[in-house]
Amino acid sequence: MTMSSSRHASIRAESESPASQASSVLSTLNSDGSRRWMKPRPSDGRFVRARRAVAWLLIVVFTVIPYIKVGGAPLLLLDIPTRRFTVFGVTFLPYDTLLLALLMLSIFVTVFLVTSMLGRVWCGWGCPQTVYMEFVFRPIERFFDGVPGRAKRGSFVGSGGATFLKFVAYFLVACFLAHTFLAYFVGVERLLQWVTQSPLKHPTGFFVMALTTALMLFDFGFFREQVCLVACPYGRFQSVMFDRRSLIVTYDPKRGEPRGKGRKGDLSLNVLRGDCVDCGLCVATCPTGIDIRNGLQMECVHCAQCIDACDAVMTKLGKPRGLIRYGSQAQLAGEHPRVLRPRVVIYSSILAVLVTALVTLLVNRTAANVLVLRARGAPFVAVSETETGNNVRVKVTNRTTRTAEYSVSISGPEGAHLRADESAMVVDPVQSKELSVMLVVPNAAFERGRAEVTVTISGPDGFDERVPFRMVGPGSMHAAAKHDEHDEHVKEHSDDDH
Ligand code: SF4
Ligand code: SF4
């Protein structure tokens, strides 16, 4: 590789820092404790091109998800005020604690499994922090401030006016992202309605959007890589998820050391040197400012930029690529790669159990949740000299994405019937409604003050839920009635029951 001494000096200036000193606490701190601003040199190569393609695919997916419907329901909607979460068109209600817990556990175990096999592939390729920082905000910064390691284009680049425009561009992108983010919580229809109205009509939504915009500006304009280094818990967790065979970005010291620049004509010395010419490009391109040649470090987000930088150097030197590469500590030590390891088997087994339970519960979910609750007040009333009634509330939650009508009927002892103004109700999609009815049976049906009946709730598509209910009536002890007040005959047709 031909490289002028001045260029060498500039690269070294960027790469040499307190970060490379053994005494450094954090790669982004100067020795006096001040912030060391990262201005990573861009590296072109196969990994950055692949990451750019993945990043833009993810950005498009993140932007369009709120607009996508599955069977009339949003693909993803996190309605926090009503505690209804729609995932892939399936709405989870507050009753669905077990389903939500299984879903969250499955996600966590998937992260464990993927990390144990592929290292921090999420950090380097899929995390929104990396995706937006490296492929949206960093290119904007380079456009207005100039590209590190390259000559500035014109006098405007890097000027005060350019800095102002850079922050205007940051603001516009952050504002757009905040609106997209808000759409995940309020739905795209409501968001589109809000943006055409005065903020005073929806102050909470406007406040959330403004706060999110401000947080994004703070993050991508100022905090940046500090999120990965000091704020993100995943970076801290990785050490317990890794083993020697996890895929990581590694430097091959056997091939690279002893590092150093060869001298022209000094063949004996050059033969002894490793392939690393100590150019510092792998450090200069690192967005977290570390030197991968020091081994696996918590700050490494496995973005592979150092691989591209080093591959370019090796290509120029006419040496094989891969001095820095994806690999594992075991591979570097000459051990055979092994995919099936105890932790991979354990994580996979746990994940299989969780997913099986989740799918089983989802498949067996009923189209509605039904509750039959004893109404407040007197436990029973004399309807006539020969009949006794119990007031109950029938609550139906329509889980489907269509408006549905549900009717209530009673069966049991001969003469059992309903007394109500209405025995049917129309329930909107993913909404709940209550109907008050009186269950009436002949006095003769009561044995020791109790009569067993069945309340049936019927709906569309053959929905038919039969709920046993114990009525109280003449002959019941007052105490028994009291007891039964607490013994609400509730049947929750949730997935838990299946
Ligand atoms: S590892 Fe590669 S990029 Fe890094 S200093 Fe050595 S030769 Fe340069
Ligand atoms: S060491 Fe390499 S892979 Fe790790 S963060 Fe720096 S550039 Fe990315």
Coordinates of C-alpha atoms and ligand atoms in Angstrom, one line a residue:
M1 CA 0.0 0.0 0.0
T2 CA 1.3 3.4 -0.8
M3 CA 0.4 6.0 1.7
S4 CA 1.9 9.4 2.2
S5 CA 3.4 10.1 5.6
S6 CA 1.0 13.0 6.1
R7 CA -2.0 10.8 5.4
H8 CA -0.5 8.3 7.9
A9 CA -0.2 11.0 10.4
S10 CA -3.8 12.1 10.0
I11 CA -5.1 8.6 10.4
R12 CA -3.0 8.0 13.4
A13 CA -4.2 11.3 14.9
E14 CA -7.8 10.1 14.5
S15 CA -7.0 6.6 15.8
E16 CA -4.6 7.4 18.5
S17 CA -6.2 8.5 21.6
P18 CA -6.7 7.7 25.2
A19 CA -9.0 5.0 24.0
S20 CA -6.1 3.0 22.8
Q21 CA -4.3 3.3 26.1
A22 CA -4.6 0.4 28.5
S23 CA -5.6 2.8 31.2
S24 CA -8.6 4.1 29.3
V25 CA -11.9 3.6 31.1
L26 CA -14.2 4.4 28.1
S27 CA -13.2 4.7 24.5
T28 CA -15.1 7.9 24.1
L29 CA -13.4 9.7 27.0
N30 CA -10.3 11.8 26.8
S31 CA -7.8 11.5 29.6
D32 CA -9.1 14.8 31.1
G33 CA -12.6 13.3 31.3
S34 CA -14.0 15.3 28.4
R35 CA -16.1 13.7 25.7
R36 CA -14.1 12.4 22.7
W37 CA -16.4 13.0 19.8
M38 CA -16.5 10.1 17.3
K39 CA -16.1 11.0 13.7
P40 CA -15.6 7.5 12.2
R41 CA -14.1 7.4 8.7
P42 CA -16.5 5.7 6.3
S43 CA -15.3 2.3 5.0
D44 CA -16.6 0.9 1.8
G45 CA -16.9 -2.9 1.5
R46 CA -19.1 -5.9 1.2
F47 CA -20.4 -5.7 4.8
V48 CA -21.3 -2.0 4.7
R49 CA -23.1 -2.5 1.4
A50 CA -25.1 -5.4 2.9
R51 CA -25.8 -3.5 6.1
R52 CA -27.0 -0.5 4.1
A53 CA -29.5 -2.7 2.2
V54 CA -30.7 -4.3 5.4
A55 CA -31.0 -0.9 7.1
W56 CA -33.1 0.7 4.4
L57 CA -35.3 -2.4 4.3
L58 CA -35.8 -2.1 8.1
I59 CA -36.5 1.7 7.8
V60 CA -39.1 1.1 5.1
V61 CA -40.7 -1.7 7.2
F62 CA -40.7 0.5 10.4
T63 CA -42.4 3.3 8.4
V64 CA -45.1 1.2 6.7
I65 CA -46.1 -1.2 9.5
P66 CA -48.7 1.2 11.0
Y67 CA -50.4 1.3 7.6
I68 CA -50.6 -2.5 7.2
K69 CA -53.8 -4.4 8.2
V70 CA -54.3 -8.1 8.8
G71 CA -57.9 -9.2 8.5
G72 CA -59.1 -5.6 9.2
A73 CA -56.9 -5.3 12.3
P74 CA -53.6 -3.4 12.5
L75 CA -50.5 -5.5 12.0
L76 CA -49.1 -3.8 15.2
L77 CA -50.9 -1.5 17.5
L78 CA -50.0 -0.9 21.2
D79 CA -53.0 0.8 22.6
I80 CA -51.7 1.5 26.1
P81 CA -54.7 3.5 27.6
T82 CA -57.1 0.6 26.9
R83 CA -54.3 -2.0 27.5
R84 CA -55.1 -3.7 24.1
F85 CA -52.1 -4.9 22.1
T86 CA -52.6 -6.0 18.5
V87 CA -49.7 -8.1 17.1
F88 CA -49.9 -9.6 13.6
G89 CA -53.6 -8.8 13.6
V90 CA -54.3 -10.7 16.9
T91 CA -55.5 -8.5 19.7
F92 CA -54.4 -9.2 23.2
L93 CA -56.8 -8.0 25.9
P94 CA -56.0 -7.3 29.6
Y95 CA -57.2 -10.9 30.3
D96 CA -54.5 -12.3 28.1
T97 CA -51.7 -11.9 30.6
L98 CA -50.5 -15.5 30.0
L99 CA -50.4 -15.0 26.3
L100 CA -48.5 -11.7 26.6
A101 CA -46.1 -13.2 29.1
L102 CA -45.4 -16.2 26.7
L103 CA -44.9 -13.7 23.8
M104 CA -42.5 -11.6 25.8
L105 CA -40.6 -14.7 27.2
S106 CA -40.4 -16.1 23.6
I107 CA -38.8 -12.8 22.4
F108 CA -36.3 -12.8 25.3
V109 CA -35.3 -16.4 24.7
T110 CA -35.0 -15.8 21.0
V111 CA -32.6 -12.9 21.8
F112 CA -30.6 -15.3 24.0
L113 CA -30.5 -17.9 21.3
V114 CA -29.5 -15.6 18.5
T115 CA -26.9 -13.9 20.6
S116 CA -25.3 -17.2 21.7
M117 CA -25.0 -18.2 18.0
L118 CA -24.5 -15.0 16.1
G119 CA -23.2 -12.6 18.8
R120 CA -24.4 -9.0 18.6
V121 CA -25.8 -9.3 15.1
W122 CA -28.8 -7.4 16.3
C123 CA -26.6 -4.4 17.4
G124 CA -24.6 -4.2 14.2
W125 CA -27.4 -5.0 11.7
G126 CA -30.9 -4.5 13.1
C127 CA -30.9 -2.1 16.2
P128 CA -32.8 1.2 15.4
Q129 CA -30.0 3.0 17.2
T130 CA -27.4 1.7 14.7
V131 CA -29.6 1.7 11.7
Y132 CA -30.7 5.4 12.0
M133 CA -27.4 6.6 13.3
E134 CA -25.2 5.0 10.7
F135 CA -27.5 5.2 7.7
V136 CA -29.5 8.3 8.2
F137 CA -28.0 10.8 10.7
R138 CA -24.3 10.0 10.0
P139 CA -24.7 10.5 6.2
I140 CA -26.5 13.8 6.9
E141 CA -23.7 14.9 9.1
R142 CA -21.1 14.0 6.5
F143 CA -23.0 15.9 3.9
F144 CA -22.9 19.1 5.9
D145 CA -19.7 18.7 7.9
G146 CA -17.5 16.9 5.4
V147 CA -16.3 13.3 5.3
P148 CA -13.6 12.4 7.9
G149 CA -10.3 11.6 6.1
R150 CA -11.4 13.3 2.9
A151 CA -10.8 16.9 1.6
K152 CA -13.7 19.2 2.2
R153 CA -15.9 20.1 -0.9
G154 CA -16.1 23.9 -1.1
S155 CA -16.1 26.4 1.7
F156 CA -19.8 25.9 2.7
V157 CA -19.1 22.4 4.0
G158 CA -18.4 22.6 7.7
S159 CA -19.4 26.3 8.0
G160 CA -21.8 27.7 10.5
G161 CA -24.6 27.8 7.9
A162 CA -24.0 24.1 7.1
T163 CA -24.2 23.3 10.8
F164 CA -27.5 25.1 11.1
L165 CA -28.9 23.3 8.0
K166 CA -27.6 20.0 9.5
F167 CA -29.7 20.5 12.6
V168 CA -32.7 21.5 10.5
A169 CA -32.4 18.2 8.6
Y170 CA -31.9 16.3 12.0
F171 CA -35.1 18.0 13.3
L172 CA -37.2 17.1 10.2
V173 CA -36.0 13.5 10.3
A174 CA -36.6 13.2 14.1
C175 CA -40.1 14.8 13.7
F176 CA -41.0 12.3 11.0
L177 CA -39.7 9.4 13.1
A178 CA -41.7 10.7 16.1
H179 CA -44.9 10.7 14.1
T180 CA -44.2 7.2 12.9
F181 CA -43.5 6.1 16.4
L182 CA -46.7 7.6 17.7
A183 CA -48.7 5.8 15.0
Y184 CA -47.8 2.5 16.7
F185 CA -49.7 3.6 19.8
V186 CA -52.7 5.5 18.4
G187 CA -53.1 4.0 15.0
V188 CA -52.4 5.6 11.7
E189 CA -56.0 6.8 11.1
R190 CA -56.1 8.8 14.3
L191 CA -52.6 10.2 13.7
L192 CA -53.5 11.4 10.2
Q193 CA -56.6 13.1 11.7
W194 CA -54.4 14.7 14.4
V195 CA -51.9 16.2 12.0
T196 CA -54.6 18.1 10.3
Q197 CA -56.0 19.6 13.6
S198 CA -54.7 22.1 16.1
P199 CA -52.4 20.5 18.8
L200 CA -54.8 21.9 21.4
K201 CA -57.4 19.3 20.3
H202 CA -55.1 16.4 21.3
P203 CA -52.5 17.9 23.7
T204 CA -51.4 14.6 25.1
G205 CA -50.6 13.1 21.7
F206 CA -48.8 16.3 20.7
F207 CA -46.8 16.3 23.9
V208 CA -45.7 12.7 23.3
M209 CA -44.7 13.5 19.7
A210 CA -42.8 16.7 20.7
L211 CA -41.0 14.8 23.6
T212 CA -40.1 11.9 21.2
T213 CA -38.7 14.4 18.7
A214 CA -36.6 16.1 21.4
L215 CA -35.3 12.7 22.7
M216 CA -34.4 11.7 19.2
L217 CA -32.5 14.9 18.6
F218 CA -30.7 14.5 21.9
D219 CA -29.9 10.8 21.0
F220 CA -28.8 11.2 17.4
G221 CA -27.4 14.7 17.7
F222 CA -25.6 14.4 21.0
F223 CA -25.7 11.1 22.9
R224 CA -25.0 8.8 20.0
E225 CA -22.7 5.9 20.7
Q226 CA -23.1 6.5 24.4
V227 CA -26.4 4.7 24.1
C228 CA -24.6 1.5 23.2
L229 CA -21.7 2.1 25.7
V230 CA -23.5 3.1 28.8
A231 CA -27.3 3.0 28.4
C232 CA -28.3 -0.1 26.6
P233 CA -28.7 -3.1 28.9
Y234 CA -28.3 -5.6 26.1
G235 CA -24.6 -4.6 25.8
R236 CA -24.2 -5.5 29.5
F237 CA -26.1 -8.8 29.1
Q238 CA -24.0 -10.1 26.2
S239 CA -21.2 -11.5 28.4
V240 CA -23.6 -14.1 29.9
M241 CA -25.0 -15.0 26.5
F242 CA -21.7 -15.5 24.7
D243 CA -19.5 -18.6 24.8
R244 CA -16.3 -19.3 23.0
R245 CA -18.1 -20.4 19.9
S246 CA -20.4 -17.4 19.5
L247 CA -19.9 -15.5 16.3
I248 CA -18.0 -12.2 16.9
V249 CA -15.9 -9.8 15.0
T250 CA -12.3 -10.9 15.6
Y251 CA -8.8 -9.9 14.8
D252 CA -6.5 -12.7 14.0
P253 CA -3.3 -12.0 16.1
K254 CA -1.5 -15.1 14.8
R255 CA -1.6 -13.7 11.3
G256 CA -1.4 -10.0 12.2
E257 CA 1.3 -9.9 14.8
P258 CA 3.9 -8.6 15.2
R259 CA 2.3 -5.6 13.7
G260 CA 4.2 -2.8 12.1
K261 CA 5.1 -1.0 8.9
G262 CA 7.7 -2.7 6.8
R263 CA 10.7 -0.8 5.6
K264 CA 11.6 -0.8 1.9
G265 CA 14.6 -3.1 1.3
D266 CA 14.6 -4.5 4.8
L267 CA 13.5 -8.0 3.7
S268 CA 14.6 -9.9 6.8
L269 CA 12.5 -7.6 9.0
N270 CA 9.5 -7.7 6.7
V271 CA 9.5 -11.5 6.7
L272 CA 9.2 -11.5 10.5
R273 CA 6.3 -9.1 10.5
G274 CA 2.7 -10.1 10.6
D275 CA 0.1 -8.9 8.1
C276 CA -1.1 -5.9 10.3
V277 CA 0.7 -2.8 9.0
D278 CA -0.6 -0.8 12.0
C279 CA -2.3 1.7 9.7
G280 CA -5.0 2.4 12.3
L281 CA -7.8 2.4 9.7
C282 CA -9.8 -0.2 11.7
V283 CA -9.8 2.1 14.7
A284 CA -10.5 5.2 12.7
T285 CA -13.6 3.7 11.2
C286 CA -15.0 2.3 14.5
P287 CA -18.1 4.1 15.6
T288 CA -17.4 3.3 19.2
G289 CA -13.7 4.2 19.0
I290 CA -12.2 0.9 20.1
D291 CA -9.3 -1.1 18.7
I292 CA -10.5 -4.6 17.8
R293 CA -6.9 -5.8 17.9
N294 CA -7.3 -5.7 21.7
G295 CA -9.7 -8.6 21.6
L296 CA -13.4 -8.9 22.4
Q297 CA -14.7 -5.7 24.1
M298 CA -18.1 -4.8 25.4
E299 CA -18.1 -1.6 23.3
C300 CA -17.9 -3.6 20.1
V301 CA -21.4 -3.5 18.5
H302 CA -20.2 -5.9 15.7
C303 CA -20.9 -3.5 12.9
A304 CA -18.1 -5.0 10.8
Q305 CA -16.9 -1.6 9.6
C306 CA -13.4 -2.6 10.8
I307 CA -13.6 -5.7 8.6
D308 CA -14.3 -3.6 5.5
A309 CA -11.5 -1.2 6.4
C310 CA -9.0 -3.9 6.9
D311 CA -10.1 -5.9 3.9
A312 CA -9.4 -2.8 1.7
V313 CA -5.9 -2.5 3.2
M314 CA -5.2 -6.2 2.7
T315 CA -6.4 -6.0 -0.9
K316 CA -4.1 -3.1 -1.6
L317 CA -1.2 -5.1 -0.1
G318 CA -2.1 -8.1 -2.2
K319 CA -2.8 -10.2 0.9
P320 CA -5.9 -12.3 1.6
R321 CA -8.8 -10.6 3.2
G322 CA -10.0 -11.6 6.7
L323 CA -7.3 -10.4 9.0
I324 CA -10.3 -9.0 10.9
R325 CA -13.3 -11.2 10.2
Y326 CA -16.4 -12.8 11.6
G327 CA -15.3 -15.7 13.6
S328 CA -15.3 -17.1 17.1
Q329 CA -12.7 -17.3 19.9
A330 CA -12.7 -21.1 19.5
Q331 CA -12.0 -20.8 15.7
L332 CA -9.1 -18.5 16.4
A333 CA -7.7 -21.1 18.8
G334 CA -7.9 -23.6 16.0
E335 CA -10.9 -25.5 17.4
H336 CA -13.5 -27.0 15.1
P337 CA -16.7 -24.9 14.7
R338 CA -19.6 -26.5 16.6
V339 CA -23.1 -25.2 16.2
L340 CA -24.8 -27.5 18.7
R341 CA -23.6 -26.6 22.1
P342 CA -25.3 -27.0 25.5
R343 CA -26.6 -23.4 25.7
V344 CA -27.9 -23.5 22.1
V345 CA -29.7 -26.7 22.8
I346 CA -31.1 -25.4 26.1
Y347 CA -32.3 -22.1 24.6
S348 CA -33.8 -23.8 21.6
S349 CA -35.6 -26.3 23.8
I350 CA -37.0 -23.6 26.0
L351 CA -38.0 -21.6 22.9
A352 CA -39.8 -24.6 21.4
V353 CA -41.8 -25.2 24.6
L354 CA -42.8 -21.5 24.8
V355 CA -43.7 -21.2 21.1
T356 CA -45.7 -24.4 21.3
A357 CA -47.7 -23.2 24.3
L358 CA -48.2 -19.8 22.7
V359 CA -49.5 -21.2 19.4
T360 CA -51.7 -23.7 21.2
L361 CA -53.3 -21.0 23.2
L362 CA -53.7 -18.7 20.2
V363 CA -55.3 -21.5 18.1
N364 CA -57.8 -22.4 20.8
R365 CA -58.7 -18.8 21.6
T366 CA -62.5 -18.2 21.5
A367 CA -64.0 -15.3 19.5
A368 CA -65.3 -13.6 22.6
N369 CA -64.7 -13.4 26.4
V370 CA -67.8 -14.0 28.5
L371 CA -68.4 -13.2 32.1
V372 CA -71.6 -13.8 34.1
L373 CA -71.5 -11.7 37.2
R374 CA -74.0 -11.5 40.1
A375 CA -75.5 -8.0 40.2
R376 CA -75.1 -5.9 43.3
G377 CA -78.1 -5.6 45.7
A378 CA -80.5 -8.3 46.9
P379 CA -79.3 -11.8 46.1
F380 CA -82.8 -12.8 44.9
V381 CA -86.1 -11.2 44.3
A382 CA -89.6 -12.7 44.4
V383 CA -90.9 -12.2 40.8
S384 CA -94.3 -13.7 41.7
E385 CA -95.7 -16.0 44.4
T386 CA -94.3 -19.0 42.4
E387 CA -91.1 -17.6 40.8
T388 CA -87.8 -16.2 42.0
G389 CA -85.3 -14.2 40.1
N390 CA -81.5 -13.4 40.3
N391 CA -80.2 -10.2 38.7
V392 CA -77.0 -10.8 36.8
R393 CA -74.7 -8.8 34.4
V394 CA -73.5 -10.6 31.3
K395 CA -70.3 -9.0 30.0
V396 CA -69.1 -9.9 26.5
T397 CA -65.8 -8.8 25.0
N398 CA -65.7 -9.2 21.2
R399 CA -62.2 -10.3 20.2
T400 CA -62.9 -10.3 16.5
T401 CA -62.4 -7.4 14.1
R402 CA -66.1 -7.3 13.1
T403 CA -69.1 -5.9 14.9
A404 CA -71.0 -8.9 16.3
E405 CA -74.4 -9.5 18.0
Y406 CA -74.6 -11.7 21.0
S407 CA -77.8 -13.1 22.5
V408 CA -78.3 -14.5 26.0
S409 CA -80.6 -17.4 27.0
I410 CA -81.1 -19.7 30.0
S411 CA -81.6 -23.4 30.4
G412 CA -82.1 -25.5 33.5
P413 CA -85.1 -26.5 35.5
E414 CA -88.4 -26.5 33.7
G415 CA -89.9 -23.0 33.6
A416 CA -86.5 -21.3 33.7
H417 CA -86.6 -18.1 31.6
L418 CA -85.1 -14.6 31.3
R419 CA -86.7 -11.4 32.2
A420 CA -85.0 -8.5 30.5
D421 CA -85.8 -5.5 28.3
E422 CA -83.3 -6.9 25.8
S423 CA -81.7 -10.3 25.6
A424 CA -79.1 -9.4 22.9
M425 CA -76.5 -6.8 22.4
V426 CA -74.3 -5.5 19.6
V427 CA -70.6 -5.3 20.5
D428 CA -68.0 -3.4 18.4
P429 CA -64.7 -5.1 17.4
V430 CA -62.3 -5.5 20.3
Q431 CA -64.8 -3.8 22.7
S432 CA -66.7 -5.0 25.8
K433 CA -70.4 -4.5 26.6
E434 CA -72.6 -5.5 29.5
L435 CA -76.3 -6.6 29.5
S436 CA -78.3 -6.7 32.7
V437 CA -80.8 -9.6 32.8
M438 CA -82.8 -11.4 35.4
L439 CA -82.7 -15.2 35.6
V440 CA -86.0 -16.6 36.7
V441 CA -86.9 -20.1 37.9
P442 CA -89.9 -21.6 39.7
N443 CA -89.6 -21.6 43.5
A444 CA -90.0 -25.4 43.3
A445 CA -86.6 -25.6 41.5
F446 CA -84.7 -24.5 44.6
E447 CA -83.2 -27.1 46.8
R448 CA -81.9 -25.8 50.1
G449 CA -82.1 -22.4 48.5
R450 CA -80.1 -23.1 45.4
A451 CA -80.9 -23.8 41.8
E452 CA -78.4 -24.7 39.0
V453 CA -79.0 -23.1 35.6
T454 CA -76.9 -22.6 32.5
V455 CA -76.6 -19.2 30.8
T456 CA -75.8 -19.5 27.1
I457 CA -74.3 -16.6 25.1
S458 CA -74.6 -17.1 21.3
G459 CA -72.8 -15.1 18.6
P460 CA -71.8 -15.3 15.0
D461 CA -70.0 -18.1 13.3
G462 CA -71.4 -20.7 15.7
F463 CA -70.1 -19.0 18.9
D464 CA -71.9 -20.6 21.7
E465 CA -70.7 -20.3 25.3
R466 CA -72.4 -22.1 28.1
V467 CA -71.8 -20.7 31.6
P468 CA -73.1 -22.7 34.6
F469 CA -74.6 -20.4 37.2
R470 CA -75.9 -21.2 40.7
M471 CA -79.0 -19.2 41.6
V472 CA -80.0 -18.4 45.2
G473 CA -83.6 -18.3 46.3
P474 CA -86.2 -19.2 48.9
G475 CA -84.9 -21.4 51.6
S476 CA -81.4 -20.2 51.3
M477 CA -79.8 -19.1 54.4
H478 CA -78.9 -15.4 54.4
A479 CA -75.3 -16.5 55.1
A480 CA -75.4 -18.8 52.1
A481 CA -76.5 -15.9 50.0
K482 CA -73.7 -13.7 51.4
H483 CA -71.2 -16.5 50.7
D484 CA -72.4 -16.7 47.1
E485 CA -72.0 -13.0 46.6
H486 CA -68.3 -13.7 46.7
D487 CA -68.6 -16.9 44.8
E488 CA -69.3 -15.1 41.5
H489 CA -70.1 -17.6 38.9
V490 CA -67.5 -16.4 36.6
K491 CA -66.4 -18.3 33.6
E492 CA -63.6 -16.7 31.8
H493 CA -63.2 -18.2 28.4
S494 CA -59.7 -17.1 28.0
D495 CA -56.8 -19.1 26.7
D496 CA -55.9 -19.9 30.3
D497 CA -58.9 -22.2 30.5
H498 CA -57.7 -24.2 27.5
Ligands
SF4_1 S1 -5.8 -4.7 11.5 FE1 -5.9 -4.0 9.4 S2 -6.9 -2.0 9.4 FE2 -6.3 -2.4 11.5 S3 -4.3 -1.5 11.7 FE3 -3.9 -3.6 11.1 S4 -3.8 -3.6 8.8 FE4 -4.7 -1.6 9.5
SF4_2 S1 -14.5 -3.0 16.6 FE1 -15.2 -3.2 14.5 S2 -17.1 -4.4 14.6 FE2 -16.6 -3.6 16.7 S3 -17.8 -1.6 16.8 FE3 -15.7 -1.1 16.1 S4 -15.8 -1.2 13.9 FE4 -17.6 -2.2 14.6

